[in-house]
Coordinates of C-alpha atoms in Angstrom, one line a residue:
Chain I
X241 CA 5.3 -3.2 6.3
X242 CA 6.8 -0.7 8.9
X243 CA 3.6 -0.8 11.8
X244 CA 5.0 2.7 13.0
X245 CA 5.3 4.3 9.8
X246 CA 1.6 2.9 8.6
X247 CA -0.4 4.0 11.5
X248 CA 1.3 7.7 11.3
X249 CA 0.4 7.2 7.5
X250 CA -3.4 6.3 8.4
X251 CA -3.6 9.1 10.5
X252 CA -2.2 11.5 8.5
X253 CA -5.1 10.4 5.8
X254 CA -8.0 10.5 8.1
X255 CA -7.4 14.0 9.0
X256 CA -6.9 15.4 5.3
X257 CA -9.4 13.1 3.8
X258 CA -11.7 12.7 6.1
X259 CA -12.2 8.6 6.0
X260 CA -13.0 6.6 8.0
X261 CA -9.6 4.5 10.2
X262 CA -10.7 0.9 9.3
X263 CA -11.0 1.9 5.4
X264 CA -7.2 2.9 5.2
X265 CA -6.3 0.0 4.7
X266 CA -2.8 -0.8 2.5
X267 CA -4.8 -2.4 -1.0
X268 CA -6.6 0.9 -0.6
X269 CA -6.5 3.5 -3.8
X270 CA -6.5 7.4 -3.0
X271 CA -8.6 8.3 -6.1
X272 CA -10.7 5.0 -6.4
X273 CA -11.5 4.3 -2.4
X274 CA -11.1 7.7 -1.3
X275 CA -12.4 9.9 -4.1
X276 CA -9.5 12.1 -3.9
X277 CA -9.1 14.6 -6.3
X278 CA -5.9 16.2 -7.6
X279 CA -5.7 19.4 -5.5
X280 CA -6.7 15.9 -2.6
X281 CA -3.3 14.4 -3.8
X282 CA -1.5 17.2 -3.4
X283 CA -2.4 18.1 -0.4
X284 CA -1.8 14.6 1.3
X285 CA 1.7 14.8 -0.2
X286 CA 2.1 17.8 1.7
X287 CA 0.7 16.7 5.1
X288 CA 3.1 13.4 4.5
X289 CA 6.5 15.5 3.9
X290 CA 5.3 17.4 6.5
X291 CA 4.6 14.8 9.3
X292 CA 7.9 12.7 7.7
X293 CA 10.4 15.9 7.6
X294 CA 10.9 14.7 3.8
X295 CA 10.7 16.0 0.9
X296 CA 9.1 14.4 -2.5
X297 CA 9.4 14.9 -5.9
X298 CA 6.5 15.4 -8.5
X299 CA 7.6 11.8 -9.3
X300 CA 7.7 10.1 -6.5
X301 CA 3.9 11.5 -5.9
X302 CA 2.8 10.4 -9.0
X303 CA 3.5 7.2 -8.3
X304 CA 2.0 6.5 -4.9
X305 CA -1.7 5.7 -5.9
X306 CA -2.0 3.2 -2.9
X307 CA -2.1 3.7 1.1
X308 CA 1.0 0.7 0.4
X309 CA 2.6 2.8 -1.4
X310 CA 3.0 5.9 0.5
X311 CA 4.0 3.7 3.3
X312 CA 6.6 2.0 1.3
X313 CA 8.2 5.0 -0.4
X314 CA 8.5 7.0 3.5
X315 CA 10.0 4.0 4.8
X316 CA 12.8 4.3 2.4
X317 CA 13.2 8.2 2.7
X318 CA 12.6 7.8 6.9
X319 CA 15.5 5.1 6.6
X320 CA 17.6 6.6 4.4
X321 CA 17.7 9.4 7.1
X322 CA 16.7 12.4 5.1
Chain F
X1120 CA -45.1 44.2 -17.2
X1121 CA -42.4 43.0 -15.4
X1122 CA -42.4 39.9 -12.8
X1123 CA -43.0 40.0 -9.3
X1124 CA -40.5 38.9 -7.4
X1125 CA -41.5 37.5 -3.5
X1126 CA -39.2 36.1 -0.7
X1127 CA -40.3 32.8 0.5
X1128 CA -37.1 31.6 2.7
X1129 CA -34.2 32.9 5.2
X1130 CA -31.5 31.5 5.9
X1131 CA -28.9 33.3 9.1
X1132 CA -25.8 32.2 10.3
X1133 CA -25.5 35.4 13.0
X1134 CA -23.9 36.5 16.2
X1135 CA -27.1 35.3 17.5
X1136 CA -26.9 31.9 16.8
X1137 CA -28.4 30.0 13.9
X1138 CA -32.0 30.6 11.8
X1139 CA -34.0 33.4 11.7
X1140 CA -36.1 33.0 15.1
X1141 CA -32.6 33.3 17.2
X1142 CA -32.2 36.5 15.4
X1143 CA -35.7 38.1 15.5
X1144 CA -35.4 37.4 19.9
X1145 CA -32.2 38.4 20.1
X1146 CA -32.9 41.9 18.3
X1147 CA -36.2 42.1 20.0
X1148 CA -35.0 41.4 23.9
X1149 CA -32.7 42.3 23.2
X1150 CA -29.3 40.2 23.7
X1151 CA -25.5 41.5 23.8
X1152 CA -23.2 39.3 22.1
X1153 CA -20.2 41.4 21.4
X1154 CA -17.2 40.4 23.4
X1155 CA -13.9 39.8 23.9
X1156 CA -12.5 38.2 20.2
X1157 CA -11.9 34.6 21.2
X1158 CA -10.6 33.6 17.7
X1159 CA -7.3 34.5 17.9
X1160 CA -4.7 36.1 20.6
X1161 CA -6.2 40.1 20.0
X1162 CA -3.3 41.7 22.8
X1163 CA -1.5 44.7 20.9
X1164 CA -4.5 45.4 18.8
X1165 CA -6.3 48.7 19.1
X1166 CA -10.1 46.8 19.0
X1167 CA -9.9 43.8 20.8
X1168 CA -13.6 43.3 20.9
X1169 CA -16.3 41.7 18.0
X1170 CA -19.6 39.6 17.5
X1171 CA -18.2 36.4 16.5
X1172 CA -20.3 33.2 15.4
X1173 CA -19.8 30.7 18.1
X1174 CA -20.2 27.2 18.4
X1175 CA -20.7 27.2 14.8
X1176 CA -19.7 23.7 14.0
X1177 CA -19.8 23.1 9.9
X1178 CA -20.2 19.5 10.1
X1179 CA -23.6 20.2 11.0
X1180 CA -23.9 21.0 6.7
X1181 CA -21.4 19.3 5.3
X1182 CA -18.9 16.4 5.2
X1183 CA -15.9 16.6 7.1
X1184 CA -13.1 16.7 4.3
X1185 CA -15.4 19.7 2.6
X1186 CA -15.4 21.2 5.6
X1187 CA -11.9 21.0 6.8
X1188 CA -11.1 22.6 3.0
X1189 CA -13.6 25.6 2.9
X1190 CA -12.9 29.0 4.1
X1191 CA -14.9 30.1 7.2
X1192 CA -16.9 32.2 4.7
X1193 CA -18.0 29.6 2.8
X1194 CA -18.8 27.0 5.3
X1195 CA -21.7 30.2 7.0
X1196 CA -22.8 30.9 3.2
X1197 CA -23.8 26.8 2.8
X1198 CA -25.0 26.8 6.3
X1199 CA -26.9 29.8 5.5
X1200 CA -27.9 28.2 2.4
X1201 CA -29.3 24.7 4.0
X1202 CA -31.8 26.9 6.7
X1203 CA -33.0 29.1 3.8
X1204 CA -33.9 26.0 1.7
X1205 CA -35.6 24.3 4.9
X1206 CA -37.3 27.1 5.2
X1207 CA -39.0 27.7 2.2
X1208 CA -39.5 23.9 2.2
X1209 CA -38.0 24.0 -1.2
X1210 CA -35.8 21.0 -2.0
X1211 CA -33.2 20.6 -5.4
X1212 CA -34.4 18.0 -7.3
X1213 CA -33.7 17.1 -11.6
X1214 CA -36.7 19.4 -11.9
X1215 CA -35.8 22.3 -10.5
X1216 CA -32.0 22.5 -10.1
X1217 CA -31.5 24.6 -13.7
X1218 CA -33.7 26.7 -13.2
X1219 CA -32.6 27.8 -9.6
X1220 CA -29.5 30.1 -9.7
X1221 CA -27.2 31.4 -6.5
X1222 CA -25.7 35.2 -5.8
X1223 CA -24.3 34.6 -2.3
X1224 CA -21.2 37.9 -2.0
X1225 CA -18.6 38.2 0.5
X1226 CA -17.4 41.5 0.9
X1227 CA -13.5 40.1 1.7
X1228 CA -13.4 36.3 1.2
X1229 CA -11.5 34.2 2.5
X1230 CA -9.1 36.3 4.0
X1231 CA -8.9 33.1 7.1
X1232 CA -7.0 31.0 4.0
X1233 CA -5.0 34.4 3.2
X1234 CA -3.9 34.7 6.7
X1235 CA -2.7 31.2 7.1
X1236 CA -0.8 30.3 4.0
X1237 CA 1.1 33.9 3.9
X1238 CA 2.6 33.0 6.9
X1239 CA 3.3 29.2 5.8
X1240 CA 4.7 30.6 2.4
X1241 CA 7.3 33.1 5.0
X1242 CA 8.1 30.5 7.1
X1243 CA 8.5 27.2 5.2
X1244 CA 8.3 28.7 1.0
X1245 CA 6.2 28.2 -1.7
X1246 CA 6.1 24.4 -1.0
X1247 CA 3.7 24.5 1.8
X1248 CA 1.5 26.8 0.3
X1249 CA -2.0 24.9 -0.3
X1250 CA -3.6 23.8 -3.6
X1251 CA -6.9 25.2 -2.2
X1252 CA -6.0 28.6 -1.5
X1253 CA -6.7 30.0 -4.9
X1254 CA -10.1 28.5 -4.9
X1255 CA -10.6 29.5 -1.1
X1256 CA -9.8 33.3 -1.2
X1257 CA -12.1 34.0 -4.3
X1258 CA -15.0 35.6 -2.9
X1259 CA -17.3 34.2 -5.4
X1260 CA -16.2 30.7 -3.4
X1261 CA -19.3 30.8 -1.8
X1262 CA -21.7 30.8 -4.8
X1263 CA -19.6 28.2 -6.3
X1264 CA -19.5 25.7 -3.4
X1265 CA -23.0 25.9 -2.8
X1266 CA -23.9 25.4 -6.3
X1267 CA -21.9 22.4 -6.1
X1268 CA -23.0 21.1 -2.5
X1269 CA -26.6 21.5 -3.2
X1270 CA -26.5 20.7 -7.4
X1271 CA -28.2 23.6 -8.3
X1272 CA -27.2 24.9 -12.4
X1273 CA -28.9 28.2 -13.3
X1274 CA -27.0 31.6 -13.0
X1275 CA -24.0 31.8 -10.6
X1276 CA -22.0 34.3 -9.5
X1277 CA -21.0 37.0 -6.8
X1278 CA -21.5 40.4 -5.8
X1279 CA -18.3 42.4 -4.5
X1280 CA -19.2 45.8 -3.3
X1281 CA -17.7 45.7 0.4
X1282 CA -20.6 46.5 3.0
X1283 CA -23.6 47.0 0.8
X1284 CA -22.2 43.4 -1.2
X1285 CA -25.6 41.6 0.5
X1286 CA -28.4 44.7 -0.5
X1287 CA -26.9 43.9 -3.8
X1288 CA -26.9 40.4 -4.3
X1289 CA -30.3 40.6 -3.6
X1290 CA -31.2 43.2 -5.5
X1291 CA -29.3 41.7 -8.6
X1292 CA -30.8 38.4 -8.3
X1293 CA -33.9 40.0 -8.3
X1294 CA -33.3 41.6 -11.3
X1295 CA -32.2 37.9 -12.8
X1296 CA -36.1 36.3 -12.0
X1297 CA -37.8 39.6 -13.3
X1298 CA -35.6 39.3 -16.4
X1299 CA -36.3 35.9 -16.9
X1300 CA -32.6 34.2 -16.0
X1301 CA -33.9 32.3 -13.2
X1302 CA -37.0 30.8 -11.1
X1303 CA -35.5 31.0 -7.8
X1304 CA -32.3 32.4 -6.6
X1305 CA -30.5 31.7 -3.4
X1306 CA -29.2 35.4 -2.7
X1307 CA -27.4 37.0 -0.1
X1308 CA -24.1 37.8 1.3
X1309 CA -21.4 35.9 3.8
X1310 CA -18.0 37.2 5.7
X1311 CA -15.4 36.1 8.2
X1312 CA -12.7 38.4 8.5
X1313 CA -12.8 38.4 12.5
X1314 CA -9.3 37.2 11.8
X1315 CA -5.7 39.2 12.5
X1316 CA -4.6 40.5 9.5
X1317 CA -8.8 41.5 9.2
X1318 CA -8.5 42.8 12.6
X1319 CA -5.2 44.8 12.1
X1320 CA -6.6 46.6 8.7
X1321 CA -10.1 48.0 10.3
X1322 CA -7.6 49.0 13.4
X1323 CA -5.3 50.7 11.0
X1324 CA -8.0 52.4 9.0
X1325 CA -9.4 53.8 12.6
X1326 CA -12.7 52.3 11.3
X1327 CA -13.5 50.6 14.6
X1328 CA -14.7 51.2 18.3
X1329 CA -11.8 51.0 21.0
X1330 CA -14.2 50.5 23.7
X1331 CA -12.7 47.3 24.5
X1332 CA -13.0 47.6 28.1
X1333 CA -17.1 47.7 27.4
X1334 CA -17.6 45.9 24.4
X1335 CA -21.3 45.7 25.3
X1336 CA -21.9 48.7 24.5
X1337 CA -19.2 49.9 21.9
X1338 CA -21.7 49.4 18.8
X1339 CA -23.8 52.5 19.7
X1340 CA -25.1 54.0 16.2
X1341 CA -26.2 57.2 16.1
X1342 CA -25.2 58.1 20.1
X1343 CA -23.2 60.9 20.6
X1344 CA -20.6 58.6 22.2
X1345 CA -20.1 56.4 18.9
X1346 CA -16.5 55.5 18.6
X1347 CA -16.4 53.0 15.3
X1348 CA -18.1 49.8 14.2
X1349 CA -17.8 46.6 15.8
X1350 CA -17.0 43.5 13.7
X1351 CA -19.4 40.9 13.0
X1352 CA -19.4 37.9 10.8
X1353 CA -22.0 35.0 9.6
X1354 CA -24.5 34.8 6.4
X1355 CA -27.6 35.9 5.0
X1356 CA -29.4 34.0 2.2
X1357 CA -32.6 34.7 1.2
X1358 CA -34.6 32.7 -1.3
X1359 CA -36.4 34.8 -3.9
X1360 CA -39.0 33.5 -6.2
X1361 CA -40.9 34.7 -9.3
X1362 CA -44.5 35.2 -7.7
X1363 CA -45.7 32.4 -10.2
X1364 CA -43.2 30.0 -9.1
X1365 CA -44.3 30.4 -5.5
X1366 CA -47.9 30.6 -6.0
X1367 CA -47.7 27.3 -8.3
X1368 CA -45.9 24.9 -5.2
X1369 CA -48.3 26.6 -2.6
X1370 CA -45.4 28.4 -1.1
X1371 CA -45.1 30.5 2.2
X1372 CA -44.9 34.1 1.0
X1373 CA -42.9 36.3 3.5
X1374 CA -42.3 39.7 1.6
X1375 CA -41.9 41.1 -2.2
X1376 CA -38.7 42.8 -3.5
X1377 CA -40.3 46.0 -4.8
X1378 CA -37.5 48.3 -5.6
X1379 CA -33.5 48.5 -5.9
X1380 CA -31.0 51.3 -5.9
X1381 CA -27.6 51.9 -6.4
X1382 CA -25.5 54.9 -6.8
X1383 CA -22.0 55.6 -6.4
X1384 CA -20.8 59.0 -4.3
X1385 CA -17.5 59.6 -6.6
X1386 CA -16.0 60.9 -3.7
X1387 CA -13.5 59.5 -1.3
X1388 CA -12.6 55.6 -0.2
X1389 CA -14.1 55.2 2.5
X1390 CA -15.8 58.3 4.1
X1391 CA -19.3 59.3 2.7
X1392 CA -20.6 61.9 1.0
X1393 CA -20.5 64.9 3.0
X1394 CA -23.9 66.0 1.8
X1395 CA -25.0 62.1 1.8
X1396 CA -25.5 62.5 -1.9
X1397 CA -25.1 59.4 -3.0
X1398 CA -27.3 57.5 0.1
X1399 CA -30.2 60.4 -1.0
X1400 CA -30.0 59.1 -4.8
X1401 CA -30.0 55.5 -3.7
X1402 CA -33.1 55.8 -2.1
X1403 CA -35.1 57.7 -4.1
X1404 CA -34.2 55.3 -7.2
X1405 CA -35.2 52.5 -4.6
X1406 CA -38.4 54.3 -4.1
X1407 CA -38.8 54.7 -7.4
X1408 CA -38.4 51.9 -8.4
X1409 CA -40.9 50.5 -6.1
X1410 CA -43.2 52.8 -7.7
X1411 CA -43.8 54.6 -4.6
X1412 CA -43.5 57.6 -2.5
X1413 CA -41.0 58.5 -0.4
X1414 CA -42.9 59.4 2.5
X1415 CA -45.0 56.0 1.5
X1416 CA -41.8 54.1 3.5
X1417 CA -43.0 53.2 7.0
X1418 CA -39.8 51.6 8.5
X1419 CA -36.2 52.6 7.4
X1420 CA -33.4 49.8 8.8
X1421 CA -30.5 51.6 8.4
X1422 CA -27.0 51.1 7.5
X1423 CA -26.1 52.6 10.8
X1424 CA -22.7 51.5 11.4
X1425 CA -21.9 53.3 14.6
X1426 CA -19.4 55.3 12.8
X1427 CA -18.8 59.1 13.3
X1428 CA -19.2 60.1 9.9
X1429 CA -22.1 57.5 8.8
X1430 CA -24.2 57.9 11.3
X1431 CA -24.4 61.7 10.7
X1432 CA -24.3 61.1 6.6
X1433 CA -27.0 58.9 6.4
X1434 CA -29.0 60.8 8.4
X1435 CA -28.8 63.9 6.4
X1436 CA -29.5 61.9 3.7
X1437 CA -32.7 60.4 4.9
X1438 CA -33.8 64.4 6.1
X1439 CA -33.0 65.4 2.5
X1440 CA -35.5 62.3 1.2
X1441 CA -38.4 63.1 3.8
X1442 CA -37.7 66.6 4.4
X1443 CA -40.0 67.5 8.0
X1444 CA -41.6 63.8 7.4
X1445 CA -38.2 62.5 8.0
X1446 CA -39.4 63.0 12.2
X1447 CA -42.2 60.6 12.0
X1448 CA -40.4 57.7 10.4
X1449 CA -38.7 55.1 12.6
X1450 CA -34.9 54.2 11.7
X1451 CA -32.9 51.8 13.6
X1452 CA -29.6 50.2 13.4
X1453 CA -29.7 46.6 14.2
X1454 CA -25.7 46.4 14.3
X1455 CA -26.2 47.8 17.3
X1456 CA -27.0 44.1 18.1
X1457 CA -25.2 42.0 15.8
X1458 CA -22.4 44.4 15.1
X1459 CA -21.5 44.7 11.3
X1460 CA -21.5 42.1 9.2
X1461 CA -19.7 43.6 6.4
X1462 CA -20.4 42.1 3.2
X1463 CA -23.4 39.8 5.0
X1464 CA -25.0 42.9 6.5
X1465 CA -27.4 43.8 3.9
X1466 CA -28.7 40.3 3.8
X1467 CA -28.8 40.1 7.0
X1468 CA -30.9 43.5 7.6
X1469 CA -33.3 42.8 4.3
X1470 CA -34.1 39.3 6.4
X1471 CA -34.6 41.7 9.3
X1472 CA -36.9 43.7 7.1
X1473 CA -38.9 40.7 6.7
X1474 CA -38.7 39.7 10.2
X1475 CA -40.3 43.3 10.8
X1476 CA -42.9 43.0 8.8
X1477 CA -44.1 39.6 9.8
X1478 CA -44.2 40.9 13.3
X1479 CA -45.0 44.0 12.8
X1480 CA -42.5 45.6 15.6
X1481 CA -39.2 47.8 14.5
X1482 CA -36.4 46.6 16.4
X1483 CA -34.5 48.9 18.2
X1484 CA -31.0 50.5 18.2
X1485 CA -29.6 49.5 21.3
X1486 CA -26.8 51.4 23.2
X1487 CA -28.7 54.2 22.5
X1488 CA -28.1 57.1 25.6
X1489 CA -26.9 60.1 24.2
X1490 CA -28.6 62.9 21.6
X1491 CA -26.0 63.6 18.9
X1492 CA -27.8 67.1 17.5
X1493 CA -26.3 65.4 13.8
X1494 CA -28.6 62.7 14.6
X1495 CA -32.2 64.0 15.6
X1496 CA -34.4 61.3 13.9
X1497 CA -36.3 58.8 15.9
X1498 CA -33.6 55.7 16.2
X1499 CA -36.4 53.2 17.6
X1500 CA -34.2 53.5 21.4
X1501 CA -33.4 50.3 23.1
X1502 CA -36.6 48.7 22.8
X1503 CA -38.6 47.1 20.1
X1504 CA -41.8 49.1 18.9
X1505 CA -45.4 47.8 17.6
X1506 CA -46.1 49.3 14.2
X1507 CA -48.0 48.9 11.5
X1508 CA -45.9 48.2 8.1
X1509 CA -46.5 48.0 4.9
X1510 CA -43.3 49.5 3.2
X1511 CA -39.6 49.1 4.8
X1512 CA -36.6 50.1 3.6
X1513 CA -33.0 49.0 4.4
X1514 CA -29.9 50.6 3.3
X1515 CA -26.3 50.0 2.6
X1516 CA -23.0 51.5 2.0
X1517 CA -19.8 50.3 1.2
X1518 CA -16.2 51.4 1.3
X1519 CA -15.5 52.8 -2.4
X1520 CA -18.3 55.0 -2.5
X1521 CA -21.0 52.0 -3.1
X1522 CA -24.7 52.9 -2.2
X1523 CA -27.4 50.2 -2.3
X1524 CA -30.8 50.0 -1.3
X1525 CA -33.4 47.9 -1.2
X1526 CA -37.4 48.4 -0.6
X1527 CA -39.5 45.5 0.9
X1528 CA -43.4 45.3 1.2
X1529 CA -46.0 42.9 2.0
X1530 CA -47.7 41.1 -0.8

């Protein structure tokens, strides 16, 4: 896991979700850990395309329900230099 | 017969800090909190000058991530909301919580959310608008979120009649408990629109004082020397029981909500009646329904916005109510002190009300220096006054032609 791109990730959750730092941890769940909502999710998606300069499809979102997974899927878009 | 209907709790986010003994001293001293707006960069507006809310921090009443997502007007109405309940000592509990309902208005909502994600949605496109703006620009946001912070599941909703939205929600939710809806309801009004696009609106519709260079001073109702309103924000909730409700958990009883008006003038957007036609029928239905008389009224707090055209409306209005007896009645403005809260005001003032009647003083309209002959009455000047009350009135007036009024009294 990309150290960089998981501590701009945990900081980007802290500030919209308002968690504690040691509880994002990767095997953390938005909705189960976090109690995120949907307008939550949505938001976060927002604050990570905006901190990444990416962009990310409904799909892609959908499928991030772990703080692994967002890091994993903006490692491959910051790689793949969009 | 119909219930009695009694106030037991207020609740004040205001200019003058938070809870209702920072208000009562800072009318009474009094203090001047209007000053230069600090909220945003104000150069290249015509008023540059308000009563904001500082050092309001919302944490205080809620968690963080509700915090960071609620509109400024919503964060005052459920800090508002927690000093009212403290102070009536009344807690939600499985008990209670369906038979307690909340009527918390906002004469503009969240127009901080409005402001933000326009220029987000100019700049960047529909993309970076935010989920929550729908749910944060509603005004009847903050009746929701408080139902939901605090878990309480009788009647919900919002008055939106611009700056007589707080007289109303009282008087409404008064009207729920006498007609059985509720036990208890958390009413009252909340705004924060000191914001630029806020700002640039009021300047535009000339409705504000320019005296930016003595902002102390600028709110000045009733002076000959008036120039506009000053801006205020913050929130009013007052919690209003059925008498039997309060009786049977031993409550404190401040006040009882005896009468309610409300007229409409029919006649322009946002200048009054130029007979006052409208305030005079407000009042008298407010007296009437009070079932008293209208030279019974010992205290009028008026509406009083520092205006050139209210000031001198509402005063006809009260001389066509009273007639000669209108001379020995004391009226003040007490937006001379916190400025206008807009769709907060007439919660605001009807806790004033209360305030006045506990102490038995009228607080004064300060800035007070120079006779208007439009405005002859006795405006309480600059300093607080000893009286004996029984019977206070408070009015309000909004923009469309809306005219509310409410009559307090000791039980």
């Amino acid at each position: 896991m990309n150290q960089e791109i998981f501590e701009r990730v945990q900081k980007v959750i802290v500030e919209q979700l308002g968690v504690d730092e040691n509880a994002v941890v990767p095997e953390a769940s938005f909705t189960d850990d976090f109690n995120a909502d949907s307008l939550d999710l949505v938001e976060l998606v927002m604050a990570f395309e905006q901190e990444f300069d990416v962009s990310i499809s409904e799909e892609e979102a959908e499928r991030v329900r772990t703080v692994a997974d967002a890091v994993r899927m903006l490692t491959e878009k910051v790689q793949a230099g969009e | 017969m119909r219930r009695r209907v009694v106030i037991t709790g207020l609740g004040l986010v205001t200019p003058l800090g938070q809870g209702k003994d920072a208000l009562w001293e800072g009318l009474t001293l009094p203090r001047r909190v209007v000053g230069p707006i600090t909220r945003f960069d104000a150069t290249g507006y015509s008023t540059r000058i308000a009563a904001e809310v500082k050092d309001f921090d919302p944490t205080q009443f809620m968690e963080r991530k509700d915090a960071r997502r609620a509109a400024r007007f919503i964060q005052f109405a459920i800090g508002a909301t927690h000093l009212a309940l403290q102070d009536a000592q009344l807690a939600i509990t499985d008990a209670n919580r369906e038979q307690v309902g909340v009527l918390i208005g906002s004469g503009i909502g969240g127009i901080d959310y409005m402001d933000t994600q326009v220029r987000l949605l100019d700049r960047h496109g529909p993309d970076r608008v935010s989920p929550f703006l729908p749910a944060m620009m509603i005004s009847d946001m903050a009746s929701g979120m408080v139902s939901i912070h605090f878990g309480i599941k009788g009647p919900n909703l919002c008055a939106v009649t611009a700056c007589s939205t707080g007289a109303d929600a009282i008087g409404l939710a008064t009207r729920l408990i006498q007609y059985g809806d509720a036990e208890v309801m958390l009413a009252g009004g909340s705004e924060a629109a000191i914001e630029p696009i806020g700002i640039a609106g009021f300047c535009a519709a000339r409705a504000m004082s320019t005296r930016n260079d003595d902002p102390e001073h600028a709110s000045r109702p009733f002076d000959a020397e008036r120039d506009g309103f000053v801006m205020g924000e913050g929130a009013g909730v007052l919690v209003l029981e059925s008498l039997e409700h309060a009786q049977a958990r031993g409550a404190r009883i401040y006040a009882e909500v005896l009468g309610y008006g409300m007229t409409a003038d029919a006649y322009h957007i946002t200048q009054p009646d130029p007979e006052g036609d409208g305030a005079l029928r407000a009042m008298r239905k407010a007296i009437h329904d009070a079932g008293l008389q209208p030279t019974d009224i010992d205290y009028i707090n008026a509406h009083g916005t520092s205006t050139r055209y209210n000031d001198a409306k509402e005063t006809l209005a009260i001389k066509r109510l009273l007639g000669e007896d209108a001379y020995r009645v004391p009226v003040s403005s007490t937006k001379s002190v916190t400025g206008h809260l807009l769709g907060a005001a007439g919660a605001v003032e009807a806790a004033i009300c209360v305030l006045a009647l506990q102490h038995q003083t009228v607080p004064p309209t300060i800035n007070y220096e120079h006779h208007d002959p439009e405005c002859d009455l006795d405006y309480v000047p600059n300093t607080a006054r000893p009286a004996t009350l029984r019977y206070v009135m408070t009015n309000s007036f909004g923009f469309g032609g809306h005219n509310s009024v409410l009559v307090l009294g000791q039980v």
